[in-house]
CSV table of C-alpha atoms in Angstrom, one decimal:
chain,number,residue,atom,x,y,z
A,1,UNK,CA,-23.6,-19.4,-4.1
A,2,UNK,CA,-20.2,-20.5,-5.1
A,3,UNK,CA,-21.2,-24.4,-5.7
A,4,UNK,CA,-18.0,-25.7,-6.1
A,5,UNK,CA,-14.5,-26.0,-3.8
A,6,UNK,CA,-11.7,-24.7,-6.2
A,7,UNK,CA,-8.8,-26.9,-5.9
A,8,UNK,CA,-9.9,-28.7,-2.9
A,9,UNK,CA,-8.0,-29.2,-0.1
A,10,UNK,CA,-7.5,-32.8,0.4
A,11,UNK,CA,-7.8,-33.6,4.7
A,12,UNK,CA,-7.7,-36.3,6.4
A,13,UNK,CA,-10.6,-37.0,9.0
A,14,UNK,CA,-11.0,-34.6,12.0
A,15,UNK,CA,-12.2,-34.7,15.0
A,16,UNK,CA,-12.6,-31.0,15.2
A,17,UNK,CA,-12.0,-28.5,13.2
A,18,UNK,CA,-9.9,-25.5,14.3
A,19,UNK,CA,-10.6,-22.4,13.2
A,20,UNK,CA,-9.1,-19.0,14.1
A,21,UNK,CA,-11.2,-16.1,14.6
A,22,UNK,CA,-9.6,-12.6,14.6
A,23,UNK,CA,-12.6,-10.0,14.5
A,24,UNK,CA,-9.9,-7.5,14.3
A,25,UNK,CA,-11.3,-3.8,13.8
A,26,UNK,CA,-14.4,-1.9,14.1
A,27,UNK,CA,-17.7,-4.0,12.6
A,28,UNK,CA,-15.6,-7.1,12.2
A,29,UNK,CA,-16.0,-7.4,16.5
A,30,UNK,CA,-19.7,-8.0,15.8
A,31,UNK,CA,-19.9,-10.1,12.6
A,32,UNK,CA,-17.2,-12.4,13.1
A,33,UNK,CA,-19.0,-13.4,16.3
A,34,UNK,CA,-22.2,-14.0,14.3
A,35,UNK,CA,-20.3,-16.1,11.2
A,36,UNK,CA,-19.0,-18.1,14.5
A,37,UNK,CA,-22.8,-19.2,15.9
A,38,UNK,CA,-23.5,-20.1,12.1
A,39,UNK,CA,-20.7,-22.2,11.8
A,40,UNK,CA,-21.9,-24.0,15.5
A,41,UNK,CA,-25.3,-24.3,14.2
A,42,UNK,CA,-24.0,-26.3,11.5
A,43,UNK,CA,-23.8,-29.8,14.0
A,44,UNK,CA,-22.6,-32.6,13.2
A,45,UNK,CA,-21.9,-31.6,9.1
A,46,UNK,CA,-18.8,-30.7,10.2
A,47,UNK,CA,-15.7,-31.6,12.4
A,48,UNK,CA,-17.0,-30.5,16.4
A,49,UNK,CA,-15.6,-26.7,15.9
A,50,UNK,CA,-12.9,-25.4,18.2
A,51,UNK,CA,-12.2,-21.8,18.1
A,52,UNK,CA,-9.0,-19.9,18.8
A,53,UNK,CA,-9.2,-16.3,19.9
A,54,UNK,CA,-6.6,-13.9,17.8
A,55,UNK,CA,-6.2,-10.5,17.7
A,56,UNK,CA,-5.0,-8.6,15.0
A,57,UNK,CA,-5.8,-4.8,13.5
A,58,UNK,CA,-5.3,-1.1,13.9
A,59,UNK,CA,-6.5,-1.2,17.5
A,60,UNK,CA,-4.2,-3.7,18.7
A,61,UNK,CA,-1.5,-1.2,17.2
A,62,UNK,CA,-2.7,1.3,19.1
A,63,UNK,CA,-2.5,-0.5,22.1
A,64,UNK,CA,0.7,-2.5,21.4
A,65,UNK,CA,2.3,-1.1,18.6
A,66,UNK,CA,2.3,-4.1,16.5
A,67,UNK,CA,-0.6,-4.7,14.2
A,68,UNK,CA,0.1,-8.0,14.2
A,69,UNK,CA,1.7,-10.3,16.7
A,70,UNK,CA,3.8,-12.7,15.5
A,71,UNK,CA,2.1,-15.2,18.1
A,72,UNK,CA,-1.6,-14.4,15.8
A,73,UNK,CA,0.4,-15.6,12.7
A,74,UNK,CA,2.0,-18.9,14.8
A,75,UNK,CA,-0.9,-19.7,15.9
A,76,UNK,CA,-2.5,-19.8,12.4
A,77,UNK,CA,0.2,-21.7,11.1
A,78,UNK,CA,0.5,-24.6,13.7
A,79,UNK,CA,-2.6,-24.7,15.4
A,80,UNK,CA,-5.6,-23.8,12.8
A,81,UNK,CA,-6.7,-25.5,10.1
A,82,UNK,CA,-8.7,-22.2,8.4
A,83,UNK,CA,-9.5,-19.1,10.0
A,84,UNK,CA,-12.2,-16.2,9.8
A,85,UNK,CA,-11.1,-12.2,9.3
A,86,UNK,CA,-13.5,-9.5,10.2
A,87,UNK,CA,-12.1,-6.2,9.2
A,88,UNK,CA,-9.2,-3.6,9.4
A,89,UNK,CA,-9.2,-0.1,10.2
A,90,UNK,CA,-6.4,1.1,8.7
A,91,UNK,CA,-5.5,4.7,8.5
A,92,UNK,CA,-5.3,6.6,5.2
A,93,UNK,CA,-2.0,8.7,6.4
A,94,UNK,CA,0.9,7.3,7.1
A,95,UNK,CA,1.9,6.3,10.6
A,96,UNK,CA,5.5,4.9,11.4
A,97,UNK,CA,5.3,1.3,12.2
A,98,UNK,CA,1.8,0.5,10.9
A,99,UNK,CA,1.7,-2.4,8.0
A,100,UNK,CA,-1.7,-3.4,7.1
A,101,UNK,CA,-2.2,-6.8,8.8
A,102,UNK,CA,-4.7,-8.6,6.5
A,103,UNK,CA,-2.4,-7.8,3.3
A,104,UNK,CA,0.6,-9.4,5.6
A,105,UNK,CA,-1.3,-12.4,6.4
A,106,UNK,CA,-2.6,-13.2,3.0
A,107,UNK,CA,1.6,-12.6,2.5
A,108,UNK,CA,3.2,-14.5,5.5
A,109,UNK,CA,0.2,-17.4,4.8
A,110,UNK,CA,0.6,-17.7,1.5
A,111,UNK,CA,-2.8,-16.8,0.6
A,112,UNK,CA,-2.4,-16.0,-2.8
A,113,UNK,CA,-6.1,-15.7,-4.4
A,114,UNK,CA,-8.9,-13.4,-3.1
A,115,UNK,CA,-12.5,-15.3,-4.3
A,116,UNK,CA,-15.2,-12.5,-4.3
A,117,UNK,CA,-18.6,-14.1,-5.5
A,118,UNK,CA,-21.1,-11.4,-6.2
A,119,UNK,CA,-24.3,-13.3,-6.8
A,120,UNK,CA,-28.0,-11.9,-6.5
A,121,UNK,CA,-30.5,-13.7,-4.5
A,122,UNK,CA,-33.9,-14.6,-7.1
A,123,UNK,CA,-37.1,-14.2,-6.5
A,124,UNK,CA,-38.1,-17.8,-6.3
A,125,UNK,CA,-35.8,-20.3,-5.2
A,126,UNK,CA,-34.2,-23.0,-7.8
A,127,UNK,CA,-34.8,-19.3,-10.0
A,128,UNK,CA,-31.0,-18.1,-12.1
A,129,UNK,CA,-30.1,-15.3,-10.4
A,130,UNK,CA,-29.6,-11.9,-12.3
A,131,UNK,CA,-26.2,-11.6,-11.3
A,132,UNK,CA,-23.8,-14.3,-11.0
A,133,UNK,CA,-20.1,-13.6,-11.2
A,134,UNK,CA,-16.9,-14.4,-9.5
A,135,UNK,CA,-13.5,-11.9,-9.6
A,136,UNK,CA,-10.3,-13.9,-8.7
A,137,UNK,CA,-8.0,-11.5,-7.5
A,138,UNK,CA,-4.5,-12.0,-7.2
A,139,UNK,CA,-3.8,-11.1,-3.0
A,140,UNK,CA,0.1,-10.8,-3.2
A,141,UNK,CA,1.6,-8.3,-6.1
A,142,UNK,CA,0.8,-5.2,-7.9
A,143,UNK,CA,0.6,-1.9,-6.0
A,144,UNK,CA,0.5,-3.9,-3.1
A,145,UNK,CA,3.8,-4.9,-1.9
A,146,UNK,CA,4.3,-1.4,-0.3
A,147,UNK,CA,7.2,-0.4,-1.7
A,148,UNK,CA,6.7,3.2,-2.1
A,149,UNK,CA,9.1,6.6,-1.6
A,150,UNK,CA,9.1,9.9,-1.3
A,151,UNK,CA,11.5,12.7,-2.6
A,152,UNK,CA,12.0,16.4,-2.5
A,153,UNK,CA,12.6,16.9,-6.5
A,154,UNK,CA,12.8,20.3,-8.6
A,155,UNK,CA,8.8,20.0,-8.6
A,156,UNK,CA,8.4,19.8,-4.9
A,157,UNK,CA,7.4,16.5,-3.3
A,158,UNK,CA,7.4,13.5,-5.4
A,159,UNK,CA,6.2,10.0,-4.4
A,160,UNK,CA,6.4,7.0,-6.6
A,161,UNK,CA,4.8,3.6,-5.8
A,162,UNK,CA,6.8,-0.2,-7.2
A,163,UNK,CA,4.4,-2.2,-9.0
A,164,UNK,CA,5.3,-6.1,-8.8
A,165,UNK,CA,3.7,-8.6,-11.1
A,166,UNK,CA,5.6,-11.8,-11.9
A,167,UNK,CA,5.1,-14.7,-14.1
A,168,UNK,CA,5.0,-17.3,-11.1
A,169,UNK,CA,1.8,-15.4,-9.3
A,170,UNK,CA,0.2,-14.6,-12.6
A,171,UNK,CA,0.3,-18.1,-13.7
A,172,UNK,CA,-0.8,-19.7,-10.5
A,173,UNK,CA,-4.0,-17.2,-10.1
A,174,UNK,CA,-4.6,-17.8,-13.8
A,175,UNK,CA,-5.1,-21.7,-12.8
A,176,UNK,CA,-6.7,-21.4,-9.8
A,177,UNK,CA,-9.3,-18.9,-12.1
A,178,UNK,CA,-9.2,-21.8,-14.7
A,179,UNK,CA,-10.3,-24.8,-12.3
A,180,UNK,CA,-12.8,-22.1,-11.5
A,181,UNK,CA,-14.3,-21.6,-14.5
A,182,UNK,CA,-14.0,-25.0,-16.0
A,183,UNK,CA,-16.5,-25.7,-12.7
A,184,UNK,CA,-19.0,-23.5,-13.6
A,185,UNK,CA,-22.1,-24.0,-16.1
A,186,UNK,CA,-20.9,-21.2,-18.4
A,187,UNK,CA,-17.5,-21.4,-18.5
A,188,UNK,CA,-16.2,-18.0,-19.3
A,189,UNK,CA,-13.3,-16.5,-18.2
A,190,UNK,CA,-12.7,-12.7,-18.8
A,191,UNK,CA,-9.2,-11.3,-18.0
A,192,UNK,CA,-8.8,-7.8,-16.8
A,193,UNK,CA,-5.9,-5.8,-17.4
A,194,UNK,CA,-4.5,-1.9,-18.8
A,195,UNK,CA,-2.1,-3.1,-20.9
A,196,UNK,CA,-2.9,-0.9,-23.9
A,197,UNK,CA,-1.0,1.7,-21.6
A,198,UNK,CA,0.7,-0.4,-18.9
A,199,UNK,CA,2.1,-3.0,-21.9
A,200,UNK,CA,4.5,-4.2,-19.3
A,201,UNK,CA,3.6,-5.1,-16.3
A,202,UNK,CA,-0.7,-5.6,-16.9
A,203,UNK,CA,0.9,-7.3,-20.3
A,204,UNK,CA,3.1,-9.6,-18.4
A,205,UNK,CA,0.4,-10.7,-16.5
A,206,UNK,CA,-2.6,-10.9,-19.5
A,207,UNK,CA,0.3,-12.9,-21.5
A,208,UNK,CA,0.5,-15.7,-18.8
A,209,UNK,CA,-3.2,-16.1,-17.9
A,210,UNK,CA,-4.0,-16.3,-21.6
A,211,UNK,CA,-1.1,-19.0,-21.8
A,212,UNK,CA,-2.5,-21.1,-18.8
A,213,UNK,CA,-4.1,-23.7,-21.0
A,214,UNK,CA,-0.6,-24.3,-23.2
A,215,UNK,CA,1.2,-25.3,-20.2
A,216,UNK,CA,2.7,-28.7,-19.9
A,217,UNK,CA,0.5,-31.4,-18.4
A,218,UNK,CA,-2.5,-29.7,-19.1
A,219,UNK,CA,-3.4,-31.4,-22.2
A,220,UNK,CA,-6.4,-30.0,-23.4
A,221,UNK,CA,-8.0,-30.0,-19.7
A,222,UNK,CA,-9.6,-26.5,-20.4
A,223,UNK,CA,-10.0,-26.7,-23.7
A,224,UNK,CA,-14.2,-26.1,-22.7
A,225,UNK,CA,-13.6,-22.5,-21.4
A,226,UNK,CA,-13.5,-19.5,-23.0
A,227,UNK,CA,-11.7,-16.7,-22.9
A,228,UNK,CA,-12.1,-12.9,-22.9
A,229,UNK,CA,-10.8,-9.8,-22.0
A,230,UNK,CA,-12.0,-6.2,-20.8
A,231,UNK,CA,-9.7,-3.1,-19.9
A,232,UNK,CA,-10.4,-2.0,-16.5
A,233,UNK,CA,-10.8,1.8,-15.4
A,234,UNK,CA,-10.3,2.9,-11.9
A,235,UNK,CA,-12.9,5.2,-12.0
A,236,UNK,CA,-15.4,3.0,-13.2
A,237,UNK,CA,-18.2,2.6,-10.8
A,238,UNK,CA,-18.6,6.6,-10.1
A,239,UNK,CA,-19.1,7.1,-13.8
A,240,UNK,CA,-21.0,4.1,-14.4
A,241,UNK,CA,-23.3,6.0,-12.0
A,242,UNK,CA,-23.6,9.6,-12.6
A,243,UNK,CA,-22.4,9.8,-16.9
A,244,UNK,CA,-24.6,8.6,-19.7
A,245,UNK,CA,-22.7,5.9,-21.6
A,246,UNK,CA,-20.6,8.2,-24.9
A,247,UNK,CA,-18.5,7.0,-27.6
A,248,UNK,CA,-16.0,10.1,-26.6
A,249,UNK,CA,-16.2,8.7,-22.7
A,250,UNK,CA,-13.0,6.4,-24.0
A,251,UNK,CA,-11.5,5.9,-20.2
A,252,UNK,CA,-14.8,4.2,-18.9
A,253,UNK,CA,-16.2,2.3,-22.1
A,254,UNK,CA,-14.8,-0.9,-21.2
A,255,UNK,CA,-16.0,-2.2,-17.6
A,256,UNK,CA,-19.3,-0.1,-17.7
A,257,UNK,CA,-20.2,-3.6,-19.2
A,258,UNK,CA,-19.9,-4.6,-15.7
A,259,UNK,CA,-22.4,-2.4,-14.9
A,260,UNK,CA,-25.1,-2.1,-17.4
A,261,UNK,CA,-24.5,-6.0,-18.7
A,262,UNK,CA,-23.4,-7.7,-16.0
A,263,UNK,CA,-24.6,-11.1,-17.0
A,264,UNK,CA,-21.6,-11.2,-19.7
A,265,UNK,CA,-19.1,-12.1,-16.7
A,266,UNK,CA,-18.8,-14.9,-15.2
A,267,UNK,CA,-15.3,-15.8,-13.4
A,268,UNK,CA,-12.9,-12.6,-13.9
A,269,UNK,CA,-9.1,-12.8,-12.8
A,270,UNK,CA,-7.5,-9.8,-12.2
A,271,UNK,CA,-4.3,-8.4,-10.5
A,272,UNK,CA,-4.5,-7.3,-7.0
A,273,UNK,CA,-5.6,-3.6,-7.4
A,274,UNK,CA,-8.0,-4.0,-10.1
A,275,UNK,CA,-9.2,-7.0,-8.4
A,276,UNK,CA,-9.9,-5.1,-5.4
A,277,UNK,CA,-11.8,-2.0,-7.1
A,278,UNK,CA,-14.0,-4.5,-9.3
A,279,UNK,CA,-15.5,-6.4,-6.5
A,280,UNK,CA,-16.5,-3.8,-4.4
A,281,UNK,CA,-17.7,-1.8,-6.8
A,282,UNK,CA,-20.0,-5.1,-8.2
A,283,UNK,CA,-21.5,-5.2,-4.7
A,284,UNK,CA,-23.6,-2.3,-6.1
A,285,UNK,CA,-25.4,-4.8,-8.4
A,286,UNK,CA,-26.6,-6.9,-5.7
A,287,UNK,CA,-27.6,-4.1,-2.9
A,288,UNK,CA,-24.8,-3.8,-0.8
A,289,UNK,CA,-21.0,-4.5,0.3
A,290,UNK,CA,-23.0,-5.8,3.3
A,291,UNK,CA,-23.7,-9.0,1.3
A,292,UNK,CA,-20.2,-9.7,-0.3
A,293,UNK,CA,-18.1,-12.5,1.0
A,294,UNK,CA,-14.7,-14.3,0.0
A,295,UNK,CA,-11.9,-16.1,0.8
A,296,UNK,CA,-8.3,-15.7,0.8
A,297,UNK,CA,-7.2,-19.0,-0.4
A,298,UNK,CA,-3.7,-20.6,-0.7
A,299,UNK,CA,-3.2,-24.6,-1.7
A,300,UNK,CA,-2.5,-25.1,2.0
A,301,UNK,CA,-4.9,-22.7,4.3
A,302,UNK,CA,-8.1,-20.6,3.8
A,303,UNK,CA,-9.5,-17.8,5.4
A,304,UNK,CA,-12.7,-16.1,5.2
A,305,UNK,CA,-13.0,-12.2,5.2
A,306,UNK,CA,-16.5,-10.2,4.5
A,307,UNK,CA,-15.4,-7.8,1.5
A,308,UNK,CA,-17.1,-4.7,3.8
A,309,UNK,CA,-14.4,-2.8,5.5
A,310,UNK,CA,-14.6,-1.7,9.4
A,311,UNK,CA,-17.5,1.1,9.2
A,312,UNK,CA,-16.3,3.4,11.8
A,313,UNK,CA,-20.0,5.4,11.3
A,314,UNK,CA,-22.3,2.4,12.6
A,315,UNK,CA,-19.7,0.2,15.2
A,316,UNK,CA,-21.5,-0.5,18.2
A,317,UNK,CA,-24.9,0.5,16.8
A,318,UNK,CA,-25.6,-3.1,16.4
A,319,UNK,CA,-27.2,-2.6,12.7
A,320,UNK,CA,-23.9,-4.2,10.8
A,321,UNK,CA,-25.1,-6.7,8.4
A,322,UNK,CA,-23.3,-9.9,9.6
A,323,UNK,CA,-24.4,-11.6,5.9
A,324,UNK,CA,-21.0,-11.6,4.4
A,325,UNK,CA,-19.5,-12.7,7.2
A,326,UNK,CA,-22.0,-15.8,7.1
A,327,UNK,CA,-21.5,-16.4,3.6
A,328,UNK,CA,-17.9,-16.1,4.3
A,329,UNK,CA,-17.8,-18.5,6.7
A,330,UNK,CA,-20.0,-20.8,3.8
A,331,UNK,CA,-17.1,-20.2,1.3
A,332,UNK,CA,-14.5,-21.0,3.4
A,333,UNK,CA,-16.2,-24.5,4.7
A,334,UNK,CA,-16.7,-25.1,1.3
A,335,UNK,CA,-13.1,-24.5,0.6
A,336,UNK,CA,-12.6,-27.5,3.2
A,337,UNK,CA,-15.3,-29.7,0.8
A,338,UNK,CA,-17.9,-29.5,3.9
A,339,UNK,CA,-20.1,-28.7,0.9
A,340,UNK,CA,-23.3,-29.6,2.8
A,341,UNK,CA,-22.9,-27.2,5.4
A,342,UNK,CA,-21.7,-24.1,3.3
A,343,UNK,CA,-25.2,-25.4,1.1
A,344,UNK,CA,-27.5,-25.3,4.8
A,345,UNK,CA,-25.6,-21.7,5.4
A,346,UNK,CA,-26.2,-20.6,2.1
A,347,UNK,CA,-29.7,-21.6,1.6
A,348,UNK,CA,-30.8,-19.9,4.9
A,349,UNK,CA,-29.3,-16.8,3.9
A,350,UNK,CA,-30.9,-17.3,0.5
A,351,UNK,CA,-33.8,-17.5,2.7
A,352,UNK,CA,-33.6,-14.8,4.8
A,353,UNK,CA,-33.2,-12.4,1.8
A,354,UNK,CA,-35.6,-13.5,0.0
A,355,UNK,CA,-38.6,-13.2,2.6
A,356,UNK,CA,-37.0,-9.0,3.0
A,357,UNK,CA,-38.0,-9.5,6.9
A,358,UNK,CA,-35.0,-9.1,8.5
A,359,UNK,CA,-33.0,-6.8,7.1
A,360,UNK,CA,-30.1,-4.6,8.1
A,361,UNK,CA,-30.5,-0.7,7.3
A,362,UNK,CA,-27.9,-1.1,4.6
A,363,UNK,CA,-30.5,-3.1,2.3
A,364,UNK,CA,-33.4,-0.4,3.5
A,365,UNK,CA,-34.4,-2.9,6.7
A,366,UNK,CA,-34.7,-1.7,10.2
A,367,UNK,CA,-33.5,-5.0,11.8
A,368,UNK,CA,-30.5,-5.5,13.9
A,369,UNK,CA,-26.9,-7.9,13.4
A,370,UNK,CA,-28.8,-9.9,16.2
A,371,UNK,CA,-32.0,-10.4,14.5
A,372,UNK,CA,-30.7,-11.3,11.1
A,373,UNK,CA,-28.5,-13.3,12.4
A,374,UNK,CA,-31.4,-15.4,14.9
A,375,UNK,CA,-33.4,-15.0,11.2
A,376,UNK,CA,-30.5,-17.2,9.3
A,377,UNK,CA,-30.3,-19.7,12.2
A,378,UNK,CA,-33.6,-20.7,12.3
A,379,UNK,CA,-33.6,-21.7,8.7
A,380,UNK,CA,-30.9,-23.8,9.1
């Protein structure tokens, strides 16, 4: 999995470790529970775990009209030292009031990187996997900071969207990709951006990633990675799986690499949106968004969030796949350099995978959350 803590938080010794749990929407009320047991199983590799009960989401809108308390975000930032996120439900209209809650905490918290590893498990273990990649998506800017309005014009209805992307986020996600790379075997580093149309803003931020290694008091200290670019396409993945690779198909040529060469990436850095489309779309190289984890990291806090979202269609089925919740909980103990128990997690996982015994029906199984999750806990 993702071997090495990226600008590790430095902590003095605890004698427990508090982490906050909000399971928020939908699946996330059975998988967070699930990364929770995992982390308990983990014994004496880590801090005794103490867990704080938050709630956050759509449904706590519903009942409360606030998405999220203020007391959730308190309690995050004086009482935890990490925290665990299932998923959000939130609507595709617009509804008066409602603000997405994860993209406020990553906000409010500072979080300011989104780590998605999409890596295959091989056949044999100690094996390189087929695909082995990381995106590094900035979690702040873009299309995201919801600044968006709508007008009655001569041409009816028109709605434009703010894009943000400043120098001071660019450059500290193009670092925090950097350290990344410069840990990993290959040490490749592929920045992903439109600016041959948006020369502004995706320049602004290709400009300052590329110019990470000049800054003062790096001396040299990446001089070992190597750097690339690719143009992204938002409609990338649906071509890359119905069209037949063209010359004329200009819009898509670029990231179908992704696709049909995926062992050319290694670490990509990316602003938020393209961030977000990439790694979700990647989970179709490795079976499932089932499978993908990250973190939402900050130089100060980390929380874990499976890359799935809330899956309306099979909640309280009891056939969610709680892996990426478990690998979440990995990468964000790993964050906190308890690097032996994220390697116990991981490897049972590994496990668990490899044998096909116990799967969810996502990756063609018949087993339950329950059972996978009883499956990874008696490896470790």
């Amino acid at each position: 999995m993702f071997r090495t803590p990226f600008r590790s938080l430095t902590t003095a010794a605890r004698q427990s470790l508090r982490i906050g749990l909000i399971p928020a929407d939908g699946i996330g009320k059975e998988v967070i529970p699930a990364a929770k047991a995992v982390i308990t199983a983990v014994g004496s590799d880590i801090p005794k775990p103490d867990f704080v009960d938050l709630v956050a989401g759509w449904e706590c809108f519903t009942r409360t009209g606030v998405a999220l308390p203020e007391e959730t975000v308190e309690a995050l930032q004086n009482e935890c030292d990490c925290a665990l996120f299932g998923s959000v439900s939130s609507p595709s209209r617009k509804v008066v009031g409602y603000s997405s809650p994860i993209v406020a905490l990553r906000k409010k918290l500072d979080l300011y990187a989104n780590i998605r590893p999409v890596i295959s498990v091989a056949p044999e273990a100690g094996q390189k996997p087929a695909v082995d990649l990381v995106v590094v998506r900035e979690n702040t800017e873009c299309l995201y900071v919801k600044e968006e309005t709508l007008i009655v014009g001569e041409n009816g209805k028109e709605a434009r969207a703010s894009r943000l992307i400043t120098e001071r986020a660019s450059r500290r996600i193009g670092q925090m990709a950097f350290e990344l790379a410069k840990s990993r075997p290959r040490k490749h580093l592929t920045i992903i951006h439109k600016s041959n149309v948006l020369s502004v803003t995706d320049g602004l931020f290709r400009e300052t990633v590329r110019a990470v290694p000049s800054l003062p008091g790096v001396d040299g200290k990446y001089s070992d990675v190597t750097i690339a670019e690719q143009l992204v396409d938002s409609a990338v993945y649906r071509y890359a799986s119905i069209l037949p690779l063209r010359a004329e198909s200009s819009l898509i040529i670029e990231l179908l690499r992704l696709f049909r060469e995926p062992e050319i990436f290694d670490v990509m850095v990316a602003p938020n949106l393209y961030g977000d489309i990439i790694s979700d779309a990647a989970a179709a190289l490795v079976g499932s968004l089932g499978l993908i984890p990250s973190v939402n990291a900050g130089d100060n806090f980390v929380m874990g969030e499976p890359v799935h979202g809330s899956a309306p269609d099979i909640e309280g089925k009891g056939i969610a796949n709680p892996i990426a919740s478990i690998r979440s909980a990995a990468l964000m103990l790993r964050r906190l350099d308890y690097t032996k128990a994220a390697d116990r997690i991981d490897k049972a996982v590994d496990q668990v995978i490899r044998e096909g015994r116990f799967l969810t029906p996502d990756l063609k199984g018949k087993s339950t959350t329950s059972e996978v999750l009883e499956a990874v806990l008696s490896k470790i």
